PDB file of C-alpha atoms in Angstrom:
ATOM      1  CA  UNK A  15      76.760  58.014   2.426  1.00 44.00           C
ATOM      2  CA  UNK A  16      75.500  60.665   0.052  1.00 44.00           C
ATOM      3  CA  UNK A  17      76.396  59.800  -2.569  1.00 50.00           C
ATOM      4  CA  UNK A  18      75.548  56.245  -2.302  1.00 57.00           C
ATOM      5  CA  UNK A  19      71.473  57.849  -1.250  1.00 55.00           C
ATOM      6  CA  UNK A  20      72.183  59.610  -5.018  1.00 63.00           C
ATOM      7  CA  UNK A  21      72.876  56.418  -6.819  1.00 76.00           C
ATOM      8  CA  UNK A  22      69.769  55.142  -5.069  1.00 87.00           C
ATOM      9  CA  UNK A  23      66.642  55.098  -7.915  1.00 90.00           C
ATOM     10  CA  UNK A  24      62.386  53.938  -7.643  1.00 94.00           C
ATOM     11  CA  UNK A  25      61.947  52.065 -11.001  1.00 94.00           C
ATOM     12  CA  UNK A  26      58.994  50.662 -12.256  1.00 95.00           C
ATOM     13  CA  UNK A  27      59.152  47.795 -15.216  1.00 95.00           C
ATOM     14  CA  UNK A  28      59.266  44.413 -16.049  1.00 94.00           C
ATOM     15  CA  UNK A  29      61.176  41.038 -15.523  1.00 94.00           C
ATOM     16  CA  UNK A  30      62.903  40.149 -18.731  1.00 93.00           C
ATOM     17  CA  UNK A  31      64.042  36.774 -17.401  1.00 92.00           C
ATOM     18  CA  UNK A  32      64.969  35.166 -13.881  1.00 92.00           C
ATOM     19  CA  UNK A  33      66.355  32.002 -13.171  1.00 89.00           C
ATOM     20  CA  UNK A  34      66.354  30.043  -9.525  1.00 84.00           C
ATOM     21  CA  UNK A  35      69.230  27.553 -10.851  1.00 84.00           C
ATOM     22  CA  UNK A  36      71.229  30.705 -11.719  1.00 90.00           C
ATOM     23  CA  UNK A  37      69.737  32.679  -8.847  1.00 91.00           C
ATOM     24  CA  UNK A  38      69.606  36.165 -10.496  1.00 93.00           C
ATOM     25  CA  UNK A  39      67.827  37.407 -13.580  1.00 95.00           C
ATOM     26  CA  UNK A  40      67.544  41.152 -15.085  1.00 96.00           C
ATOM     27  CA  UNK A  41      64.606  43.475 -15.163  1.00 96.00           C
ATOM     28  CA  UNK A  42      63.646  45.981 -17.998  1.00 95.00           C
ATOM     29  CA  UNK A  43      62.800  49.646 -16.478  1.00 95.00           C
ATOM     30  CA  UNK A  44      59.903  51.397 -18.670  1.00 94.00           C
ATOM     31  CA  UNK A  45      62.248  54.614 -18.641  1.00 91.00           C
ATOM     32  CA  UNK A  46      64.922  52.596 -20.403  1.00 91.00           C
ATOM     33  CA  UNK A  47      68.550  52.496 -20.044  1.00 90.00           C
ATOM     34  CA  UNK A  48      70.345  48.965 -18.951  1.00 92.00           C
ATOM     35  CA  UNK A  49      69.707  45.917 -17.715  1.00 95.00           C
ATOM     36  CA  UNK A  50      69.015  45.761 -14.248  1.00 96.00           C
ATOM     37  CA  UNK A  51      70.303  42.551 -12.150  1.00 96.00           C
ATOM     38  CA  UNK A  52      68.156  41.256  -9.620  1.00 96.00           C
ATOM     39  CA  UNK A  53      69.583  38.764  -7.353  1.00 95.00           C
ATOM     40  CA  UNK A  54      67.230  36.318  -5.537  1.00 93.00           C
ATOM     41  CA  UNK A  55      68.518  36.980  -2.383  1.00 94.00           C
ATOM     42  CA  UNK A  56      66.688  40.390  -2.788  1.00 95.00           C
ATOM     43  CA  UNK A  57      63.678  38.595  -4.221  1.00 91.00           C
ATOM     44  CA  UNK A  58      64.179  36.056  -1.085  1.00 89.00           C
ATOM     45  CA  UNK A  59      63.579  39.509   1.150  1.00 90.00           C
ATOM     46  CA  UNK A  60      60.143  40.136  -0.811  1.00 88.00           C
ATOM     47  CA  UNK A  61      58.812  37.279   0.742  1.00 83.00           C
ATOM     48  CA  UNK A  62      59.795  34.686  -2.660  1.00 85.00           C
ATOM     49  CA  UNK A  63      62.086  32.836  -4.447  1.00 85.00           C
ATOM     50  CA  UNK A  64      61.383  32.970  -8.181  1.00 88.00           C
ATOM     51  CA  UNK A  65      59.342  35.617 -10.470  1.00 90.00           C
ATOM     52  CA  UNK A  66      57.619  34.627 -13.744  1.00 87.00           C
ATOM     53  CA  UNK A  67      59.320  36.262 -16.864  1.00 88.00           C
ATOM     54  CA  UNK A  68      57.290  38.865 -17.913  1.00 88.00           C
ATOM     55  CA  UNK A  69      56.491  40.012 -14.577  1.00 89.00           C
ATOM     56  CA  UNK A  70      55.662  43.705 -13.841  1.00 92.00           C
ATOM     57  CA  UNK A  71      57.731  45.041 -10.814  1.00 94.00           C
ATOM     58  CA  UNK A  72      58.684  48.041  -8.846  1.00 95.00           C
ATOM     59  CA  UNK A  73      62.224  48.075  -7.166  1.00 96.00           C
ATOM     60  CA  UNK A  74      64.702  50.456  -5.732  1.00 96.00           C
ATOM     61  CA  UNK A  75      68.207  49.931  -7.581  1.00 95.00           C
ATOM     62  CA  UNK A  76      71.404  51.012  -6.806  1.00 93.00           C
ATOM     63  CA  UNK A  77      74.112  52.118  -9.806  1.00 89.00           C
ATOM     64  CA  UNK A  78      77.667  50.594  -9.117  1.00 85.00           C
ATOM     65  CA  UNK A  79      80.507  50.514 -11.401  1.00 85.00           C
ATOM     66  CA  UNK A  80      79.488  47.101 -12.311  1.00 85.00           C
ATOM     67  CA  UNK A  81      76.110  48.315 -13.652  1.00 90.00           C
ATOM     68  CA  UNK A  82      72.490  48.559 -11.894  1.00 94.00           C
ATOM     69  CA  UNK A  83      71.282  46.119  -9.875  1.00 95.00           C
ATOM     70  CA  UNK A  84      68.000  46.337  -7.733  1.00 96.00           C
ATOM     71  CA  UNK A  85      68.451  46.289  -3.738  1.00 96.00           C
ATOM     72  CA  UNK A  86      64.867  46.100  -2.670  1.00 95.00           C
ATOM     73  CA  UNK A  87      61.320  44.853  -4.349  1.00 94.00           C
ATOM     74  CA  UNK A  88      58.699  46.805  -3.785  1.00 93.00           C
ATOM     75  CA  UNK A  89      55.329  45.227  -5.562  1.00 90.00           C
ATOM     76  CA  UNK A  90      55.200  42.040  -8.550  1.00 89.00           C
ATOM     77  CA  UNK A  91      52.088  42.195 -10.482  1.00 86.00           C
ATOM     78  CA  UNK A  92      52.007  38.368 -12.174  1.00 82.00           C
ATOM     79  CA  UNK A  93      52.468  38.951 -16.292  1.00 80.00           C
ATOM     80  CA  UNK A  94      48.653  39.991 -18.002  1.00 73.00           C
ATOM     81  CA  UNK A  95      46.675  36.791 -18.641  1.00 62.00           C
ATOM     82  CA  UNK A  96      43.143  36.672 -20.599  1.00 54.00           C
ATOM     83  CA  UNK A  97      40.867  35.870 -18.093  1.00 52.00           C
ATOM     84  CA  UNK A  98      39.708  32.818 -18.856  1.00 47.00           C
ATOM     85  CA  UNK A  99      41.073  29.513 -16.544  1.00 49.00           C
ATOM     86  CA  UNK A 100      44.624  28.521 -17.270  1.00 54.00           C
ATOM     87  CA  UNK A 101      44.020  24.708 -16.832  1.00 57.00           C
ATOM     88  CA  UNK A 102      40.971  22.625 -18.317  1.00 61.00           C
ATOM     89  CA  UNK A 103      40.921  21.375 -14.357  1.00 60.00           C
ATOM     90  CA  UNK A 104      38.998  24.756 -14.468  1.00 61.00           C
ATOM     91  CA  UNK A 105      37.199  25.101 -17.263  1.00 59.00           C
ATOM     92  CA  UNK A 106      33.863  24.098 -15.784  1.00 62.00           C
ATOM     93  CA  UNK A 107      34.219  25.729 -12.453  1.00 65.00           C
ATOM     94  CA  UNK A 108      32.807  29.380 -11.828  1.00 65.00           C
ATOM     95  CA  UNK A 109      35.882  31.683 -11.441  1.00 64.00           C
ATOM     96  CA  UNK A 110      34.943  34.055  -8.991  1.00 69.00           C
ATOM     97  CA  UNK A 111      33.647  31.522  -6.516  1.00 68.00           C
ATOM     98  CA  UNK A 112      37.172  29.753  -6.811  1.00 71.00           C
ATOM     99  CA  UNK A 113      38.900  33.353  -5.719  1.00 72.00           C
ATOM    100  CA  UNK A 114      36.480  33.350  -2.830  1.00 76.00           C
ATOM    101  CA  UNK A 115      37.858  29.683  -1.374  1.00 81.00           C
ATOM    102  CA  UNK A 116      39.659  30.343   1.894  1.00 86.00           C
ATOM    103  CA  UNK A 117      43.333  30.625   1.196  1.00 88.00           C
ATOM    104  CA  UNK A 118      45.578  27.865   3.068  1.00 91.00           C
ATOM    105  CA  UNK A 119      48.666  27.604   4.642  1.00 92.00           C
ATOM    106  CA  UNK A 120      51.173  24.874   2.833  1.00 93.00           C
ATOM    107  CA  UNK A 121      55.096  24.142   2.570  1.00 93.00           C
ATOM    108  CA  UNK A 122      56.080  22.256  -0.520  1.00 94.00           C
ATOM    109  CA  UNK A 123      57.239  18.627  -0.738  1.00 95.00           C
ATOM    110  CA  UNK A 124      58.412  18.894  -4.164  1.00 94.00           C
ATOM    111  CA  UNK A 125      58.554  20.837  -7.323  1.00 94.00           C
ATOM    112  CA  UNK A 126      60.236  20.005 -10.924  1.00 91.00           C
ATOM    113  CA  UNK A 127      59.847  23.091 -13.238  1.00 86.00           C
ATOM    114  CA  UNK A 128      61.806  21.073 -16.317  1.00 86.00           C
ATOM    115  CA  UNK A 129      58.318  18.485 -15.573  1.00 90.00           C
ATOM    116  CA  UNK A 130      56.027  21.223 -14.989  1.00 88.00           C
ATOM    117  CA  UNK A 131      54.461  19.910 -11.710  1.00 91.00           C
ATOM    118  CA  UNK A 132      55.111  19.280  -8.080  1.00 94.00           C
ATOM    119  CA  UNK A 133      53.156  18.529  -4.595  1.00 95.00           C
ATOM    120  CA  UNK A 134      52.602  20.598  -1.638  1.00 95.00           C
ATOM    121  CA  UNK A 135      51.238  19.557   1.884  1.00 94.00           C
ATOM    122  CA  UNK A 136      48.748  22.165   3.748  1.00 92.00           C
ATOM    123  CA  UNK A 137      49.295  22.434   7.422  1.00 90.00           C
ATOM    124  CA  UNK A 138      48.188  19.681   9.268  1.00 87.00           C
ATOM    125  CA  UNK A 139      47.029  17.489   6.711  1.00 87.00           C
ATOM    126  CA  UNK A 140      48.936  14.509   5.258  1.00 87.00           C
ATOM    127  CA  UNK A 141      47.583  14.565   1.371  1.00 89.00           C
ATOM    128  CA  UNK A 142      49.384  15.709  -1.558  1.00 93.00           C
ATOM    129  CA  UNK A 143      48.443  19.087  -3.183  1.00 93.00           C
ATOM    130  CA  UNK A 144      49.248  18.518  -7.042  1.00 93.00           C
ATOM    131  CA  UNK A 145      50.760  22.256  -8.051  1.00 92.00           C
ATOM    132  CA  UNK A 146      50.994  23.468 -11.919  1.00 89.00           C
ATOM    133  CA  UNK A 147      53.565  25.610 -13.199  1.00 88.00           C
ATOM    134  CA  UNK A 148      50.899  27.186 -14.928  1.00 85.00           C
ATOM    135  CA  UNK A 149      48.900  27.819 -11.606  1.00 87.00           C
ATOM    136  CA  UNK A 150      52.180  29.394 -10.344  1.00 86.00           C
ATOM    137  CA  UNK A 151      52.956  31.588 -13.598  1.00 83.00           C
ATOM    138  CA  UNK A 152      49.506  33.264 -13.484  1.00 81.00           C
ATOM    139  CA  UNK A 153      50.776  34.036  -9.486  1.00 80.00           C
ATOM    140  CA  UNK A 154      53.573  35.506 -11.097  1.00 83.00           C
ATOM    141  CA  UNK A 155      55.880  32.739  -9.583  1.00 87.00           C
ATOM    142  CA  UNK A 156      58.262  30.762 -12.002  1.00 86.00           C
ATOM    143  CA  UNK A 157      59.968  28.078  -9.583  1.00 88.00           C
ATOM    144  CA  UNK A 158      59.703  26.862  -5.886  1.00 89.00           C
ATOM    145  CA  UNK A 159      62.112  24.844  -3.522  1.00 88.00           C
ATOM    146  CA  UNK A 160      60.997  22.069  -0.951  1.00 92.00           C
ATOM    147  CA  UNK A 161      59.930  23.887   2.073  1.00 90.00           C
ATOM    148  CA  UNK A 162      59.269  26.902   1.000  1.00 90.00           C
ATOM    149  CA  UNK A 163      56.110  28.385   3.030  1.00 90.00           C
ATOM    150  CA  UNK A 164      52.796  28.981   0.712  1.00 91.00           C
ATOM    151  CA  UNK A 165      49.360  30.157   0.901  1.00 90.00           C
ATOM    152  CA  UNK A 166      47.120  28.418  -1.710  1.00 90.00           C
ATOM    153  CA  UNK A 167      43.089  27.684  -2.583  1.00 89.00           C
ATOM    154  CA  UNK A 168      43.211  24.432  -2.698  1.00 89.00           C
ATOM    155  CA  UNK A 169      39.854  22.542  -4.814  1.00 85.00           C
ATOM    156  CA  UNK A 170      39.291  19.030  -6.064  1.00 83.00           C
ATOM    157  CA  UNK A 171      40.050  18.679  -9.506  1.00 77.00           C
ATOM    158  CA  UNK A 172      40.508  16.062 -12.008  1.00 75.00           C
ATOM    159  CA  UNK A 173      43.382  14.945 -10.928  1.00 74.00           C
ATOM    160  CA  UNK A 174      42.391  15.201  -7.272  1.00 84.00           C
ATOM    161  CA  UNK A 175      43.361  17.671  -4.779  1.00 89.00           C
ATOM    162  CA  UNK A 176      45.045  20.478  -6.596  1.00 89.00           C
ATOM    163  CA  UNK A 177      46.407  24.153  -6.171  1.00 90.00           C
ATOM    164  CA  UNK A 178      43.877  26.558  -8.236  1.00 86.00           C
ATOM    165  CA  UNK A 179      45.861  30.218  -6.862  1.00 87.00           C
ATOM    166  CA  UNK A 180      49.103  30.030  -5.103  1.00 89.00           C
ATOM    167  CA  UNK A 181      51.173  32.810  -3.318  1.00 86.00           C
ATOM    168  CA  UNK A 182      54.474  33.143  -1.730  1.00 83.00           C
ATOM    169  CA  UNK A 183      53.524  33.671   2.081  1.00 81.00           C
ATOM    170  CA  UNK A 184      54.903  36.582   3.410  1.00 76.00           C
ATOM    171  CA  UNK A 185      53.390  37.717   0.133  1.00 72.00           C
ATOM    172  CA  UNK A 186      49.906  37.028   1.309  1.00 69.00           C
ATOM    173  CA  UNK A 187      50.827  38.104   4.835  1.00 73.00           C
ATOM    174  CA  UNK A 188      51.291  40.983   3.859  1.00 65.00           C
ATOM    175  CA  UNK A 189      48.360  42.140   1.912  1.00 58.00           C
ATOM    176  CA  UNK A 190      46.431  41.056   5.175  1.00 48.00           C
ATOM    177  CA  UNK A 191      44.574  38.052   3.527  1.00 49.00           C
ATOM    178  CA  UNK A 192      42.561  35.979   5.101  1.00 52.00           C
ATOM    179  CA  UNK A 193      44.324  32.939   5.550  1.00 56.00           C
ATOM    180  CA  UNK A 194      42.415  29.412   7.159  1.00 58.00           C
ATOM    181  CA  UNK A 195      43.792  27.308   9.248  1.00 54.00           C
ATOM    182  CA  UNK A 196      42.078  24.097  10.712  1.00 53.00           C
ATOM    183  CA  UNK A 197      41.598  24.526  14.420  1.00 47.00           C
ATOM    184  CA  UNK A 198      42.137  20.822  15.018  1.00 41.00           C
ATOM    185  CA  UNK A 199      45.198  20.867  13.247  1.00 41.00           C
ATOM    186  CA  UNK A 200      46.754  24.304  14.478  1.00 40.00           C
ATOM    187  CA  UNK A 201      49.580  24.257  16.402  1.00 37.00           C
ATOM    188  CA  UNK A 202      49.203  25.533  19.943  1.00 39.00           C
ATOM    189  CA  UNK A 203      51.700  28.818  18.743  1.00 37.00           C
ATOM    190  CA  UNK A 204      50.431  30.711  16.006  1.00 38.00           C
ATOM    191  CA  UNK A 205      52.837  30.044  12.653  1.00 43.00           C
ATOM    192  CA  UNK A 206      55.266  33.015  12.234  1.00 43.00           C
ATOM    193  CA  UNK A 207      55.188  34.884   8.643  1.00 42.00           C
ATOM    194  CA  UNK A 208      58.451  33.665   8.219  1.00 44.00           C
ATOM    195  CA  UNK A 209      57.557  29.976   8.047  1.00 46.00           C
ATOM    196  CA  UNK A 210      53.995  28.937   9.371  1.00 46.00           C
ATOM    197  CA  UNK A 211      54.545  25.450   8.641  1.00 44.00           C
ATOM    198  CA  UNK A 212      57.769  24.837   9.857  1.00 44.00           C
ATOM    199  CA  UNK A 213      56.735  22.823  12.512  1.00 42.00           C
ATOM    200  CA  UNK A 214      55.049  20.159   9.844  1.00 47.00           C
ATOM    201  CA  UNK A 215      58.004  18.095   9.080  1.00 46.00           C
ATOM    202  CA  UNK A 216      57.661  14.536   7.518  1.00 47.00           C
TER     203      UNK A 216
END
């Protein structure tokens, strides 16, 4: 048991690459030395499924005569981005007002990172939400899978209703966010962190 606390290390750095289809990726530790592998059932435990490359992320790893791999995430901080709006959809809209819309609670229908796009549902509402995979990038998400819980400010765009921030959400849950949730459409239990819309099936 000692020995395996000894092997255990706090690493700061940054994701070289992950990929969902593969489920594992490798992270880049500012202190140097190897590779380390990070699974995505650890990232799963964080509270997400994917991580944009580039990525800057804190995780306890755990040496093994395979190599390093990470056991636990601690913080992602999405990849630096000029501040300036990553879609035209937002080019005319005033930035920090956007940040200030109330963030919703959503599951996703669908989402093809080889197209670039997908569609979410919020709670209790039957429209599409159109989602970017730029919109998810600057989020510091790469990928998402159909049901996957979300918290997202949600505006009207060109293209109609559309994500304009999107986080994973026990993500948001846990950096005590404000998160809205129609009172004619709530459910009579309060959604879980684990999946808040769960009960919103098709």
């Amino acid at each position: 048991m000692a020995d395996d606390l000894n092997n255990m290390h706090h690493v700061r750095g940054q994701v070289k690459w992950f990929d969902p289809a593969k489920g594992f990726g490798f992270v880049i530790s500012d202190e140097g030395g190897p590779d380390i592998l990070l699974h995505v059932n650890v990232l799963r435990n964080f509270g997400q499924s994917s991580v944009a490359d580039g990525a800057r992320i804190e995780v306890i790893t755990h040496r093994t005569e395979r190599g390093v791999q990470a056991v636990e995430v601690i913080s992602i901080t999405p990849p630096e981005r000029a501040d300036s709006p990553v879609l035209t959809d937002f080019a005319d809209m005033d930035m920090d007002a956007l940040r200030q819309r109330p963030l919703e609670p959503a599951r996703v229908k669908w989402f093809d990172k080889g197209k670039g796009f997908g569609f979410a549902n919020v709670f209790g509402r039957p429209e599409d939400v159109f989602l970017h995979i730029e919109v998810l990038r600057q989020s510091g998400l790469a990928d998402l899978q159909p049901g996957e819980a979300l918290a997202m400010r949600v505006i009207e765009g060109k293209r109609g209703r559309m994500a304009a921030e999107v986080h994973a959400w026990e993500v948001a849950t846990q950096k005590s966010v404000e998160i809205k949730v129609e009172p004619a459409s709530a459910p009579e239990q309060s959604p879980t962190p684990a999946n808040p819309v769960a009960a919103d099936q098709d």
